[in-house]
Coordinates of C-alpha atoms and ligand atoms in Angstrom, one line a residue:
X1 CA -14.0 7.1 -30.1
X2 CA -12.6 10.3 -29.1
X3 CA -14.9 13.6 -29.9
X4 CA -13.6 16.6 -31.6
X5 CA -15.7 18.9 -29.3
X6 CA -13.4 18.9 -26.4
X7 CA -15.3 16.4 -24.5
X8 CA -14.3 12.9 -23.4
X9 CA -16.0 10.0 -22.0
X10 CA -15.3 9.3 -18.3
X11 CA -13.5 6.1 -19.9
X12 CA -11.3 8.1 -22.1
X13 CA -10.4 10.5 -19.2
X14 CA -9.4 7.5 -17.2
X15 CA -7.2 6.1 -19.6
X16 CA -5.4 9.4 -20.3
X17 CA -5.1 10.0 -16.5
X18 CA -3.4 6.5 -16.2
X19 CA -0.9 7.5 -19.2
X20 CA -0.2 10.8 -17.5
X21 CA 0.6 9.1 -14.3
X22 CA 3.2 7.0 -16.0
X23 CA 1.2 3.7 -16.5
X24 CA 2.5 1.9 -19.6
X25 CA 1.1 -1.6 -19.0
X26 CA -2.5 -2.6 -18.4
X27 CA -3.6 -6.4 -17.5
X28 CA -7.1 -7.3 -18.2
X29 CA -9.9 -9.7 -18.9
X30 CA -12.6 -8.1 -20.8
X31 CA -16.2 -7.7 -19.5
X32 CA -19.2 -5.9 -20.9
X33 CA -19.4 -3.9 -17.8
X34 CA -16.4 -1.7 -19.1
X35 CA -16.5 -1.9 -22.9
X36 CA -16.0 2.2 -22.8
X37 CA -12.7 1.5 -21.3
X38 CA -11.5 -1.2 -23.8
X39 CA -12.5 1.3 -26.6
X40 CA -10.3 3.9 -24.9
X41 CA -7.4 1.6 -24.8
X42 CA -7.7 1.8 -28.4
X43 CA -4.9 3.3 -30.3
X44 CA -3.4 4.6 -27.0
X45 CA 0.1 4.5 -25.8
X46 CA -0.5 1.7 -23.6
X47 CA 0.5 -1.9 -23.6
X48 CA -2.5 -4.0 -23.1
X49 CA -2.3 -7.6 -22.3
X50 CA -5.5 -9.6 -22.3
X51 CA -5.4 -12.5 -20.1
X52 CA -7.1 -16.0 -19.5
X53 CA -8.3 -15.4 -16.1
X54 CA -8.3 -12.4 -13.6
X55 CA -6.2 -14.3 -11.2
X56 CA -3.4 -14.3 -13.5
X57 CA -4.1 -10.5 -14.7
X58 CA -4.1 -9.3 -11.3
X59 CA -0.8 -11.3 -10.4
X60 CA 0.7 -9.7 -13.6
X61 CA -0.2 -6.3 -12.6
X62 CA 1.1 -7.1 -8.9
X63 CA 4.5 -8.1 -10.4
X64 CA 4.6 -5.0 -12.2
X65 CA 4.3 -3.2 -8.9
X66 CA 7.0 -5.3 -7.2
X67 CA 9.5 -4.6 -10.0
X68 CA 8.9 -1.1 -10.5
X69 CA 7.6 0.3 -7.3
X70 CA 4.9 2.0 -9.4
X71 CA 1.3 0.9 -9.3
X72 CA 0.5 -2.3 -11.5
X73 CA -2.8 -1.7 -13.3
X74 CA -5.4 -4.3 -14.0
X75 CA -9.0 -4.1 -15.3
X76 CA -11.6 -6.9 -14.6
X77 CA -15.3 -7.2 -14.8
X78 CA -17.8 -7.2 -12.2
X79 CA -18.9 -9.9 -9.8
X80 CA -16.9 -13.1 -10.7
X81 CA -14.2 -11.0 -12.5
X82 CA -13.3 -9.1 -9.3
X83 CA -13.7 -12.2 -7.1
X84 CA -11.3 -14.2 -9.5
X85 CA -8.8 -11.2 -9.1
X86 CA -8.8 -11.4 -5.4
X87 CA -5.7 -13.6 -5.0
X88 CA -3.5 -10.9 -6.7
X89 CA -5.0 -8.1 -4.3
X90 CA -4.4 -10.2 -1.5
X91 CA -0.7 -10.6 -2.6
X92 CA -0.4 -6.8 -3.0
X93 CA -1.7 -6.4 0.6
X94 CA 0.5 -8.9 2.2
X95 CA 3.5 -8.0 0.0
X96 CA 2.9 -4.2 0.5
X97 CA 3.0 -3.8 -3.4
X98 CA 1.5 -0.9 -5.2
X99 CA -1.4 -1.9 -7.5
X100 CA -4.7 -0.4 -8.9
X101 CA -7.4 -2.6 -9.8
X102 CA -10.4 -1.3 -11.9
X103 CA -13.6 -3.2 -11.7
X104 CA -16.7 -2.7 -14.0
X105 CA -19.7 -2.2 -12.1
X106 CA -23.6 -2.3 -12.9
X107 CA -25.2 0.9 -14.0
X108 CA -25.8 3.4 -11.3
X109 CA -29.6 3.3 -11.9
X110 CA -29.6 -0.4 -11.1
X111 CA -27.6 -0.6 -7.9
X112 CA -28.8 -2.3 -4.9
X113 CA -31.1 -4.5 -6.7
X114 CA -28.5 -7.3 -6.9
X115 CA -28.4 -6.6 -10.5
X116 CA -26.3 -8.9 -13.1
X117 CA -23.0 -9.7 -11.0
X118 CA -23.5 -6.7 -8.9
X119 CA -21.2 -6.7 -5.7
X120 CA -20.5 -4.1 -3.1
X121 CA -16.7 -3.6 -3.7
X122 CA -16.2 -1.4 -0.6
X123 CA -17.5 -4.3 1.5
X124 CA -15.9 -7.2 -0.5
X125 CA -12.4 -5.5 -0.7
X126 CA -12.6 -3.3 2.2
X127 CA -10.4 -5.3 4.5
X128 CA -8.0 -6.4 1.7
X129 CA -7.3 -3.2 -0.2
X130 CA -6.0 -0.1 1.1
X131 CA -8.4 1.8 -0.5
X132 CA -11.9 0.2 -2.2
X133 CA -14.2 2.8 -3.5
X134 CA -16.6 3.4 -6.3
X135 CA -16.5 6.3 -8.7
X136 CA -20.0 7.8 -9.5
X137 CA -19.1 11.1 -10.9
X138 CA -17.3 11.3 -14.4
X139 CA -16.1 14.8 -13.6
X140 CA -14.0 13.3 -10.8
X141 CA -12.3 10.6 -12.6
X142 CA -9.0 12.4 -12.6
X143 CA -9.2 13.1 -8.8
X144 CA -9.9 9.4 -8.0
X145 CA -7.0 8.2 -10.3
X146 CA -4.5 10.8 -8.9
X147 CA -5.5 9.8 -5.2
X148 CA -5.3 5.9 -6.2
X149 CA -1.8 6.5 -7.3
X150 CA -0.7 8.4 -4.0
X151 CA -2.6 5.8 -1.7
X152 CA -1.1 2.6 -3.6
X153 CA 2.5 4.1 -3.3
X154 CA 2.3 6.1 0.0
X155 CA 3.5 4.8 3.3
X156 CA 3.2 0.9 3.2
X157 CA 2.1 0.4 -0.4
X158 CA -0.8 -1.7 -1.3
X159 CA -3.8 -2.4 -3.5
X160 CA -6.5 0.1 -4.4
X161 CA -9.8 -1.2 -5.8
X162 CA -12.0 1.4 -7.9
X163 CA -15.6 0.1 -9.1
X164 CA -16.6 2.0 -12.3
X165 CA -20.5 1.9 -13.1
X166 CA -21.0 1.2 -16.7
X167 CA -23.1 4.3 -17.5
X168 CA -20.7 6.7 -15.8
X169 CA -18.0 5.3 -18.2
X170 CA -19.8 6.5 -21.2
X171 CA -20.8 9.9 -19.9
X172 CA -19.0 12.8 -21.6
X173 CA -17.2 15.5 -19.7
X174 CA -15.0 18.5 -20.7
X175 CA -12.4 18.3 -18.1
X176 CA -8.6 18.7 -18.3
X177 CA -6.1 16.1 -17.3
X178 CA -4.8 16.3 -13.5
X179 CA -1.1 16.9 -13.2
X180 CA 0.8 13.6 -12.7
X181 CA 1.3 12.2 -9.3
X182 CA 5.0 12.5 -7.7
X183 CA 6.0 9.5 -5.6
X184 CA 6.4 10.7 -2.0
X185 CA 9.8 9.9 -0.5
X186 CA 10.0 9.1 3.1
X187 CA 13.4 10.0 4.7
X188 CA 14.6 9.8 8.1
X189 CA 15.5 12.8 10.1
X190 CA 18.9 13.7 11.2
X191 CA 18.0 12.8 14.7
X192 CA 17.0 9.4 14.0
X193 CA 20.1 8.8 12.0
X194 CA 22.0 10.3 14.8
X195 CA 20.5 7.8 17.4
X196 CA 21.1 5.1 15.0
X197 CA 24.5 5.8 14.6
X198 CA 25.1 5.8 18.4
X199 CA 23.4 2.5 18.7
X200 CA 25.7 1.2 16.0
X201 CA 28.7 2.8 17.6
X202 CA 27.9 0.9 20.9
X203 CA 27.0 -2.3 19.4
X204 CA 29.1 -5.3 19.9
X205 CA 27.1 -7.7 17.4
X206 CA 24.9 -5.8 15.3
X207 CA 22.9 -7.4 12.2
X208 CA 20.8 -5.7 9.7
X209 CA 17.7 -7.6 8.3
X210 CA 16.1 -6.1 4.9
X211 CA 12.7 -6.8 3.7
X212 CA 9.5 -5.2 2.5
X213 CA 8.9 -3.0 -0.6
X214 CA 10.1 0.4 -1.5
X215 CA 13.6 -0.8 -2.4
X216 CA 15.3 0.2 -5.7
X217 CA 18.5 -0.6 -7.4
X218 CA 19.8 2.8 -6.0
X219 CA 18.7 1.9 -2.4
X220 CA 20.4 -1.6 -2.5
X221 CA 23.5 -0.1 -3.9
X222 CA 23.7 2.5 -1.0
X223 CA 22.8 -0.3 1.7
X224 CA 25.7 -2.2 0.2
X225 CA 28.1 0.8 0.3
X226 CA 27.3 1.3 4.0
X227 CA 27.4 -2.4 4.9
X228 CA 30.9 -2.5 3.3
X229 CA 32.1 0.7 4.9
X230 CA 31.5 -0.7 8.2
X231 CA 31.6 -4.5 7.7
X232 CA 27.9 -5.0 8.8
X233 CA 26.4 -8.4 8.3
X234 CA 23.3 -8.3 6.4
X235 CA 20.5 -10.9 5.9
X236 CA 17.3 -10.5 3.8
X237 CA 13.8 -12.0 4.8
X238 CA 11.6 -14.4 2.8
X239 CA 11.7 -13.8 -0.8
X240 CA 13.4 -10.4 -0.5
X241 CA 16.8 -11.9 -1.2
X242 CA 17.1 -9.6 -4.4
X243 CA 17.4 -6.4 -2.3
X244 CA 21.1 -7.5 -1.5
X245 CA 23.7 -9.0 -3.6
X246 CA 24.1 -12.5 -2.4
X247 CA 28.0 -12.5 -3.4
X248 CA 28.5 -9.2 -1.3
X249 CA 31.1 -10.0 1.3
X250 CA 28.6 -8.6 4.0
X251 CA 25.7 -11.1 3.0
X252 CA 24.7 -13.3 5.8
X253 CA 21.8 -15.0 4.2
X254 CA 18.2 -15.7 3.6
X255 CA 15.9 -15.5 6.8
X256 CA 12.9 -17.4 5.3
X257 CA 11.3 -20.9 5.7
X258 CA 14.0 -23.3 7.1
X259 CA 17.0 -20.9 7.1
X260 CA 20.4 -21.7 7.8
X261 CA 20.5 -22.6 11.5
X262 CA 23.9 -20.7 11.6
X263 CA 22.3 -17.5 10.4
X264 CA 19.4 -18.1 13.1
X265 CA 22.1 -18.4 15.9
X266 CA 23.8 -15.3 14.7
X267 CA 20.6 -13.2 14.7
X268 CA 19.6 -14.6 18.1
X269 CA 23.2 -13.9 19.2
X270 CA 22.8 -10.1 18.0
X271 CA 22.7 -7.4 20.4
X272 CA 21.5 -4.8 17.9
X273 CA 18.9 -5.7 15.1
X274 CA 18.1 -3.3 12.3
X275 CA 15.3 -4.3 10.5
X276 CA 14.8 -2.3 7.3
X277 CA 11.6 -2.3 5.3
X278 CA 10.0 -5.5 6.5
X279 CA 7.4 -6.4 8.9
X280 CA 9.1 -9.7 10.2
X281 CA 6.0 -11.7 9.5
X282 CA 5.3 -15.3 10.3
X283 CA 7.8 -16.8 7.8
X284 CA 11.1 -14.5 8.6
X285 CA 10.1 -14.5 12.4
X286 CA 10.1 -18.3 12.5
X287 CA 6.6 -18.2 13.5
X288 CA 7.0 -15.2 15.8
X289 CA 9.7 -17.2 18.0
X290 CA 12.9 -15.2 16.8
X291 CA 12.1 -12.2 19.1
X292 CA 10.2 -11.7 22.1
X293 CA 6.8 -10.1 21.5
X294 CA 6.3 -7.0 22.1
X295 CA 9.7 -6.4 23.6
X296 CA 12.7 -8.1 21.6
X297 CA 15.8 -8.6 23.8
X298 CA 18.2 -7.1 21.5
X299 CA 18.2 -3.5 20.9
X300 CA 15.7 -3.3 18.0
X301 CA 15.5 -0.7 15.3
X302 CA 12.6 -0.8 13.0
X303 CA 12.9 1.1 9.8
X304 CA 9.3 1.2 7.9
X305 CA 7.4 3.5 5.8
X306 CA 4.1 2.8 7.3
X307 CA 3.8 4.3 10.9
X308 CA 1.0 1.9 11.8
X309 CA 3.7 -0.9 11.4
X310 CA 6.0 0.7 14.0
X311 CA 5.3 -0.9 17.2
X312 CA 2.6 -3.2 15.8
X313 CA 4.3 -6.3 16.7
X314 CA 7.7 -5.6 17.9
X315 CA 8.2 -2.6 20.2
X316 CA 11.3 -0.8 18.7
X317 CA 14.0 0.9 20.8
X318 CA 14.2 3.1 17.9
X319 CA 11.6 3.6 15.3
X320 CA 12.2 5.2 11.9
X321 CA 9.5 6.0 9.8
X322 CA 11.0 6.1 6.5
X323 CA 11.1 4.0 3.2
X324 CA 14.0 1.7 2.6
X325 CA 14.8 4.3 -0.5
X326 CA 14.9 7.4 1.7
X327 CA 16.6 5.5 4.6
X328 CA 19.4 4.1 2.4
X329 CA 20.1 7.3 1.0
X330 CA 20.7 8.7 4.4
X331 CA 23.0 5.9 5.1
X332 CA 25.3 7.5 2.4
X333 CA 25.8 10.4 4.8
X334 CA 26.0 8.6 8.1
X335 CA 29.4 8.5 9.8
X336 CA 29.9 6.3 12.9
X337 CA 32.1 7.8 15.7
X338 CA 33.4 4.3 16.4
X339 CA 32.8 0.6 16.1
X340 CA 33.4 -2.6 17.9
X341 CA 35.5 -5.2 15.8
X342 CA 32.8 -7.3 14.2
X343 CA 34.6 -7.6 11.1
X344 CA 35.8 -11.3 11.5
X345 CA 32.2 -12.1 12.6
X346 CA 30.8 -10.6 9.3
X347 CA 33.3 -12.7 7.2
X348 CA 32.2 -15.8 9.2
X349 CA 28.6 -14.8 8.3
X350 CA 29.1 -14.7 4.7
X351 CA 31.4 -17.8 4.7
X352 CA 28.5 -19.7 6.4
X353 CA 26.1 -18.5 3.8
X354 CA 28.3 -19.5 0.9
X355 CA 28.9 -22.8 2.5
X356 CA 24.9 -23.3 3.1
X357 CA 24.2 -22.5 -0.5
X358 CA 27.5 -24.0 -2.3
X359 CA 26.6 -27.4 -3.2
X360 CA 23.3 -29.2 -3.8
X361 CA 22.5 -31.7 -1.0
X362 CA 21.8 -35.2 -2.0
X363 CA 18.2 -36.0 -2.5
X364 CA 16.4 -39.3 -3.8
X365 CA 15.7 -39.8 -7.4
X366 CA 17.8 -39.1 -10.6
X367 CA 16.7 -35.3 -10.9
X368 CA 18.3 -33.1 -8.1
X369 CA 16.6 -29.7 -8.1
X370 CA 19.3 -28.2 -6.1
X371 CA 21.9 -29.0 -8.6
X372 CA 19.5 -27.5 -11.3
X373 CA 19.4 -24.2 -9.1
X374 CA 23.3 -24.2 -9.0
X375 CA 23.3 -24.5 -12.8
X376 CA 20.8 -21.8 -13.2
X377 CA 22.8 -19.4 -10.9
X378 CA 25.9 -20.1 -12.8
X379 CA 24.5 -20.0 -16.4
X380 CA 21.7 -17.1 -16.2
X381 CA 22.9 -13.8 -17.0
X382 CA 23.2 -11.7 -13.9
X383 CA 20.0 -9.6 -14.6
X384 CA 17.7 -12.7 -15.2
X385 CA 14.5 -12.7 -13.4
X386 CA 13.2 -15.8 -11.5
X387 CA 9.5 -15.9 -10.7
X388 CA 7.9 -18.6 -8.5
X389 CA 4.8 -19.2 -6.6
X390 CA 4.3 -21.6 -3.6
X391 CA 5.4 -25.2 -2.9
X392 CA 8.4 -27.0 -1.4
X393 CA 10.4 -26.7 -4.6
X394 CA 10.9 -23.1 -3.9
X395 CA 13.1 -24.1 -1.0
X396 CA 15.9 -25.1 -3.5
X397 CA 15.5 -21.5 -5.1
X398 CA 15.8 -19.9 -1.8
X399 CA 18.7 -22.1 -0.5
X400 CA 20.9 -22.4 -3.8
X401 CA 20.1 -19.5 -6.3
X402 CA 22.2 -16.3 -5.6
X403 CA 20.0 -13.3 -6.4
X404 CA 22.6 -10.4 -7.4
X405 CA 20.4 -7.6 -8.5
X406 CA 17.2 -5.6 -7.2
X407 CA 13.9 -7.1 -8.5
X408 CA 15.4 -10.2 -10.1
X409 CA 13.2 -12.3 -7.6
X410 CA 9.8 -11.8 -8.1
X411 CA 7.9 -14.1 -5.8
X412 CA 4.9 -13.9 -3.2
X413 CA 6.0 -13.4 0.3
X414 CA 2.0 -14.3 0.9
X415 CA 3.0 -17.5 -0.2
X416 CA 0.2 -17.8 -3.0
X417 CA 0.4 -20.7 -5.5
X418 CA -0.1 -19.8 -9.2
X419 CA 2.2 -16.7 -9.2
X420 CA 5.2 -17.8 -11.1
X421 CA 3.9 -18.0 -14.7
X422 CA 1.6 -14.8 -14.7
X423 CA 4.5 -12.9 -12.8
X424 CA 6.9 -14.4 -15.6
X425 CA 4.5 -13.1 -18.4
X426 CA 4.4 -9.6 -16.9
X427 CA 8.3 -9.4 -16.5
X428 CA 8.9 -10.5 -20.0
X429 CA 6.4 -7.9 -21.3
X430 CA 8.3 -5.3 -19.2
X431 CA 11.4 -6.5 -20.1
X432 CA 11.7 -8.1 -23.6
X433 CA 15.2 -8.3 -23.6
X434 CA 15.8 -10.3 -20.1
X435 CA 16.0 -13.9 -19.4
X436 CA 12.6 -14.7 -17.4
X437 CA 12.2 -18.0 -15.8
X438 CA 9.1 -19.2 -13.7
X439 CA 9.8 -22.0 -11.4
X440 CA 6.7 -23.9 -10.5
X441 CA 5.4 -26.9 -8.7
X442 CA 3.0 -29.2 -10.4
X443 CA 0.2 -28.1 -8.2
X444 CA 1.4 -24.5 -8.3
X445 CA 1.7 -24.4 -12.1
X446 CA -2.0 -25.7 -13.0
X447 CA -3.4 -22.7 -10.8
X448 CA -2.6 -20.1 -13.5
X449 CA -0.9 -22.4 -16.1
X450 CA -3.5 -21.1 -18.7
X451 CA -1.5 -17.9 -18.8
X452 CA 1.0 -19.9 -20.7
X453 CA -1.3 -19.1 -23.6
X454 CA -1.2 -15.4 -22.9
X455 CA 2.8 -16.0 -23.4
X456 CA 2.4 -17.5 -26.6
X457 CA -0.2 -14.9 -27.8
X458 CA 2.1 -12.1 -27.0
X459 CA 5.2 -13.8 -28.2
X460 CA 6.8 -14.0 -24.7
X461 CA 9.5 -16.6 -24.6
X462 CA 9.6 -17.2 -20.8
X463 CA 11.0 -20.6 -19.6
X464 CA 8.6 -22.5 -17.2
X465 CA 10.5 -25.2 -15.1
X466 CA 8.0 -27.4 -13.5
X467 CA 9.1 -29.5 -10.7
X468 CA 6.5 -32.4 -10.9
X469 CA 6.5 -34.6 -7.9
X470 CA 2.8 -35.8 -8.4
X471 CA 1.8 -34.3 -5.2
X472 CA 0.9 -31.1 -3.3
X473 CA 4.2 -31.7 -1.6
X474 CA 4.3 -29.1 1.1
X475 CA 0.9 -30.2 2.4
X476 CA 1.9 -33.9 2.2
X477 CA 5.0 -32.8 4.1
X478 CA 3.0 -31.4 6.9
X479 CA 0.5 -34.4 6.7
X480 CA 3.3 -36.8 7.0
X481 CA 4.5 -34.9 10.1
X482 CA 1.0 -34.6 11.9
X483 CA -0.7 -37.6 10.4
X484 CA 2.0 -40.0 9.4
X485 CA 1.0 -42.5 6.7
X486 CA -2.5 -41.1 6.3
X487 CA -2.2 -39.4 2.8
X488 CA -5.4 -37.6 2.2
X489 CA -6.1 -35.2 -0.7
X490 CA -2.5 -34.6 -1.8
X491 CA -1.9 -36.6 -4.4
X492 CA -2.1 -35.3 -8.1
X493 CA -2.4 -37.0 -11.5
X494 CA -0.9 -34.7 -14.0
X495 CA -1.3 -33.9 -17.7
X496 CA 1.6 -34.6 -20.1
X497 CA 3.3 -30.9 -19.5
X498 CA 5.3 -31.3 -22.6
X499 CA 2.2 -32.0 -24.8
X500 CA 0.5 -29.0 -22.9
X501 CA 3.2 -26.8 -24.1
X502 CA 3.0 -28.1 -27.7
X503 CA -0.8 -27.9 -27.6
X504 CA -0.5 -24.1 -26.6
X505 CA 1.9 -23.3 -29.4
X506 CA 5.0 -23.5 -27.1
X507 CA 8.3 -25.5 -26.8
X508 CA 8.1 -28.4 -24.3
X509 CA 10.8 -30.7 -23.2
X510 CA 11.1 -33.5 -20.4
X511 CA 14.1 -33.8 -17.9
X512 CA 14.4 -37.2 -16.3
X513 CA 18.1 -36.7 -15.0
X514 CA 19.9 -33.8 -13.7
X515 CA 22.6 -34.0 -16.3
X516 CA 20.1 -33.3 -19.1
X517 CA 18.7 -30.2 -17.8
X518 CA 21.5 -28.0 -19.4
X519 CA 20.6 -29.2 -23.0
X520 CA 16.9 -28.9 -22.2
X521 CA 17.4 -25.2 -21.0
X522 CA 19.5 -24.4 -24.1
X523 CA 16.9 -25.9 -26.3
X524 CA 14.1 -24.2 -24.8
X525 CA 16.0 -20.8 -25.1
X526 CA 16.9 -21.6 -28.8
X527 CA 13.3 -22.3 -29.6
X528 CA 12.5 -18.7 -29.3
X529 CA 9.0 -19.8 -28.0
X530 CA 7.6 -19.7 -24.5
X531 CA 8.7 -23.3 -23.0
X532 CA 8.0 -25.6 -20.4
X533 CA 10.8 -27.7 -19.0
X534 CA 9.0 -30.7 -17.1
X535 CA 11.2 -32.1 -14.4
X536 CA 10.3 -35.5 -13.0
X537 CA 11.0 -35.3 -9.3
X538 CA 10.9 -38.1 -6.8
X539 CA 8.1 -37.2 -4.6
X540 CA 10.5 -38.4 -1.6
X541 CA 12.7 -35.5 -2.2
X542 CA 10.7 -33.2 -0.2
X543 CA 13.4 -30.6 0.6
X544 CA 17.0 -30.0 0.5
X545 CA 17.3 -31.3 4.1
X546 CA 15.1 -34.2 4.4
X547 CA 12.8 -36.8 2.9
X548 CA 9.2 -37.7 3.3
X549 CA 10.1 -41.2 4.3
X550 CA 12.3 -39.7 7.0
X551 CA 9.5 -37.4 8.2
X552 CA 7.1 -40.2 8.4
X553 CA 9.6 -42.3 10.4
X554 CA 10.2 -39.5 12.7
X555 CA 6.6 -38.9 13.5
X556 CA 5.6 -42.6 13.9
X557 CA 8.8 -42.9 16.3
X558 CA 7.5 -40.0 18.4
X559 CA 4.2 -41.7 18.7
X560 CA 5.7 -45.0 19.8
X561 CA 4.3 -46.6 16.7
Ligands
TPP601 C1 -3.7 -20.3 -3.6 C2 -2.9 -21.4 -2.6 N1 -3.8 -22.5 -2.4 C3 -3.4 -23.4 -1.5 C4 -2.2 -23.3 -0.9 C5 -1.5 -24.3 0.2 N2 -0.5 -24.9 -0.3 C6 0.8 -24.4 0.0 S1 1.9 -25.2 -0.8 C7 0.9 -26.1 -1.5 C8 1.4 -27.5 -2.4 C9 2.1 -26.9 -3.5 O1 2.2 -28.1 -4.3 P1 3.2 -28.1 -5.7 O2 3.0 -26.8 -6.4 O3 3.1 -29.3 -6.4 O4 4.8 -27.8 -5.1 P2 5.4 -28.9 -4.1 O5 5.3 -28.6 -2.7 O6 5.1 -30.3 -4.5 O7 6.8 -28.8 -4.6 C10 -0.4 -26.1 -1.1 C11 -1.6 -26.7 -1.6 C12 -1.2 -21.9 -1.2 N3 -0.2 -21.6 -0.4 N4 -1.9 -21.1 -2.0
MG602 MG1 4.3 -31.0 -6.3

């Protein structure tokens, strides 16, 4: 309870400071270690979402960071609460997402005795977070919170972890709020832009590759205008398709897992590659085979907000230490002195993309996930948000869904399973009026499927589509390739997902043939409840391009069996 004597508890100062810094959403699982914070939430202008497991809570906060560019906020208890949150912290790390995780901690006078659930958070999260610390002094709460917002968003964004000793949180202090943090823009200088202009003027076959974080609707629009002005082909990296309109005439496609071979050829044939925002990690670089390391053959321009990323793997011919937002804004002012005629090539790149993503491929079984993605892309509103986790089912999203707006794709580039449902809960909380769909595999769904209860509790009518093939399909695919016919620890016996939805108080419907999907989706939307659409998928339909049987056959043939 707030006192009238001008003092506040450290917990109250903390919550007030979050509000000052623009936080509107908090995701948590409660713990006795931070009761004072729970009390400080009471009656405050904050939307608090209490979750079922810290993994889900942390992923929700991470999703908020991805969508808004401002730190997602998560509160968890000490020990197991903190370790449960670690998948979300790891995603924020790999995906360069701003996030702040507050962890309850044992009282200061009990530390170092391995008190109940005590952990050393600096050590545990030291290599995963951008900053892992413990806050001992209630008079310094505002300072630490301010710094956390700066660190989480500055340069290459990432997660911050702050441990809060229980007794510190209840101490009273008379301190003013600190001023709100201001996001720090990173713009390229005129010298860098001039050099880029020169390289583009001299190029015969340039291509832009967009990735990473620190994009925005406005940055995407600037990038699109520049591409249009000079007919530049633009590709996006793994799970960053939303930063460029798929139907823009310059869009060349998605450079992720199993990309269009024509896109790969095009990138390999380029004489100038401009990588904006991304790191070109293992997935988009095709396991680091796309370009020579450290010296790529084409002229390589790397635009990245983290100076430590420039030259880390690829030695750039031109390094531009800027955020995609600042860089894209600078593109509006860049005029090329001339350019080669690559316009036809860019038209061909877009035509190749359209052809690759146009019609669902044939797959075994009566439910074709490709056809469902085509239906979704043609029937969902343009601002619908699609979330997913990891699994082969996502290959159909990457190939056939056409993202048209910034932050409509909320998915982990880190490849963490269990992300789709919590991300969808967070997006529906953030944007109650938009359609939010979580795509999940059967394995993927049950990693955080319990957050469906959170959707029910807060009346968040998300639609969860579960592609149930009765297997950890991705791993089975690798297994058939490496150890054909020896199925080990990849099969799943699943619950009745429709009954699961009903038991939680949601809507559930099963789809056993493609043609029934449209009605199922309409019924799910009409129900006004969080819904699960359970798709029965043939396990042999392992990807849009091949089947399990073919992978096994090929592997056996290669061994001469
Ligand atoms: C947290 C986590 N655990 C394990 C993995 C390894 N993994 C990647 S995909 C996958 C299987 C996914 O199965 P499912 O959700 O059923 O999708 P499917 O591949 O069958 O479409 C596994 C186990 C992972 N990426 N993340
Ligand atoms: Mg599966």
